mmCIF file of C-alpha atoms in Angstrom:
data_model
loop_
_atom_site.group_PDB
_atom_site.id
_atom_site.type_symbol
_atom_site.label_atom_id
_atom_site.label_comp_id
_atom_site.label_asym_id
_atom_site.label_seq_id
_atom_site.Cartn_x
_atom_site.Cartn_y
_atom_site.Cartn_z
ATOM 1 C CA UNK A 478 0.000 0.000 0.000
ATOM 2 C CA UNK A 479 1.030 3.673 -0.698
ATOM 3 C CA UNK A 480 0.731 6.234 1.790
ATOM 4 C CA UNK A 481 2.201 9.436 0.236
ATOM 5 C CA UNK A 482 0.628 12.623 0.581
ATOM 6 C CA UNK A 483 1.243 15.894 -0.349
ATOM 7 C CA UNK A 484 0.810 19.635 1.204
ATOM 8 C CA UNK A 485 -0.427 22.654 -0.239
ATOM 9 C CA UNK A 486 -1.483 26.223 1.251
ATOM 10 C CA UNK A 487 -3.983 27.700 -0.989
ATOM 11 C CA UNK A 488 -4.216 31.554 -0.079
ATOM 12 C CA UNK A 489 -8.216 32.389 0.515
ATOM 13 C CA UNK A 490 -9.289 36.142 -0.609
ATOM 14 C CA UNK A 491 -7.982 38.283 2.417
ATOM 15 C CA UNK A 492 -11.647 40.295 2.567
ATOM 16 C CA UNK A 493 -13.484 37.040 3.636
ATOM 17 C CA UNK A 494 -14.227 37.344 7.334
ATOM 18 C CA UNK A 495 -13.296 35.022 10.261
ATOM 19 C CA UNK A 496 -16.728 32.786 10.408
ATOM 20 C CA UNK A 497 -16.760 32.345 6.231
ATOM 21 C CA UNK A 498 -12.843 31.453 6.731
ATOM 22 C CA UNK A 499 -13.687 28.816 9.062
ATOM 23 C CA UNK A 500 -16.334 26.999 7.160
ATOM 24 C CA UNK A 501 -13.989 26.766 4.408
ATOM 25 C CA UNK A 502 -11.676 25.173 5.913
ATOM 26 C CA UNK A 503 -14.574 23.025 7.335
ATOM 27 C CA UNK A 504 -15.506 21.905 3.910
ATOM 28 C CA UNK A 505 -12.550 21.430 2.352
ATOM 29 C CA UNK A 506 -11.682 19.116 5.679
ATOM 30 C CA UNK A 507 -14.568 16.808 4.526
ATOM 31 C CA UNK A 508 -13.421 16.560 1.081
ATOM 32 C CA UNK A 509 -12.641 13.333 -0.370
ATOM 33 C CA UNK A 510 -9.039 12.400 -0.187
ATOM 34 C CA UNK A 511 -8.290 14.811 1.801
ATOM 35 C CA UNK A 512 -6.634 14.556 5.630
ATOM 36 C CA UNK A 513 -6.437 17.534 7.049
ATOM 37 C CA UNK A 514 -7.197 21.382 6.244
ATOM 38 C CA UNK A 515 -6.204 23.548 8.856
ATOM 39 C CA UNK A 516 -5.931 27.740 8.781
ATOM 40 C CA UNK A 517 -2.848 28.905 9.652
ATOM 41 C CA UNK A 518 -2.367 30.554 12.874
ATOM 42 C CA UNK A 519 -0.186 33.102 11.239
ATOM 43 C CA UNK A 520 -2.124 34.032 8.401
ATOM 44 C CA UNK A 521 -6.080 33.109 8.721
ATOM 45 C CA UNK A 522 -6.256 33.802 4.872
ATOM 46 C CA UNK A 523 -3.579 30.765 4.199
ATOM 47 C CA UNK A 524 -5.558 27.127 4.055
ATOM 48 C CA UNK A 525 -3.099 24.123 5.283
ATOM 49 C CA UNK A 526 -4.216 20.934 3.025
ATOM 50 C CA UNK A 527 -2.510 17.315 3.756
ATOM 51 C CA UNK A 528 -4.528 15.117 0.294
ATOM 52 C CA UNK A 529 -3.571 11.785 -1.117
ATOM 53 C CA UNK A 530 -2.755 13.188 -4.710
ATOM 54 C CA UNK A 531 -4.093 9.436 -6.007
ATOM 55 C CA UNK A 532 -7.515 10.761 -4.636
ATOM 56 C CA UNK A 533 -7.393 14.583 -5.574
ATOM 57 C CA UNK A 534 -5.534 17.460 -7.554
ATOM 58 C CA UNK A 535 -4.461 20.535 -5.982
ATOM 59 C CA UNK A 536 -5.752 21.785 -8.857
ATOM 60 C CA UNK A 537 -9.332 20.081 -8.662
ATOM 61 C CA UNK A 538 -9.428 21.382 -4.456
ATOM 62 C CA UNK A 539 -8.723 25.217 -5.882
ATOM 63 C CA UNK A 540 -11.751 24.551 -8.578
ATOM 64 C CA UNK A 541 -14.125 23.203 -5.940
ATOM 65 C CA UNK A 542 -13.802 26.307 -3.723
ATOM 66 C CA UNK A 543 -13.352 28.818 -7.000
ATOM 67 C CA UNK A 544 -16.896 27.243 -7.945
ATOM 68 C CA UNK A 545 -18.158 28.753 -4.808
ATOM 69 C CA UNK A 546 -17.488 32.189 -5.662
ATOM 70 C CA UNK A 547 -14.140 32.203 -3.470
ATOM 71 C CA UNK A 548 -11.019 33.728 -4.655
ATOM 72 C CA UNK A 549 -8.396 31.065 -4.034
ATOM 73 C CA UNK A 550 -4.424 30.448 -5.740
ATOM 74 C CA UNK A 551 -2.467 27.583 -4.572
ATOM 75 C CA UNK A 552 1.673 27.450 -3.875
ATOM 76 C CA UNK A 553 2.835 24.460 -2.677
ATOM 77 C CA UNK A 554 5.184 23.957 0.783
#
């Protein structure tokens, strides 16, 4: 069995407030293929994603949250 995963921050449009921030990273959390989305504690705006890439795209977890409405670019850690 595999077990790599991969990291990603995806940067979240700085005007969103706290509460929408939070159920982002909510969603994204209960994703498919995905292990863990945290905010990080420096920057509330950056979104922390652990994903097994055999499950998921960082490209495909940017389109899911550009789809609802949210500005969102990816860079990779």
């Amino acid at each position: 069995m595999d077990n790599r995963v991969t990291d990603i921050a995806i940067h979240l449009d700085s005007a969103l407030p706290d509460d929408q921030l939070t159920g982002l990273e909510e969603t994204v959390r209960r994703e498919p293929s995905v292990i863990s989305a945290c905010l990080s504690p420096e920057d509330r705006h950056i979104l922390l994603v652990t994903y097994d890439p055999e499950g998921v795209s960082s490209e495909e977890l940017v389109k899911r949250l550009r789809a609802r409405g949210v500005h969102a670019s990816a860079f990779g850690l």
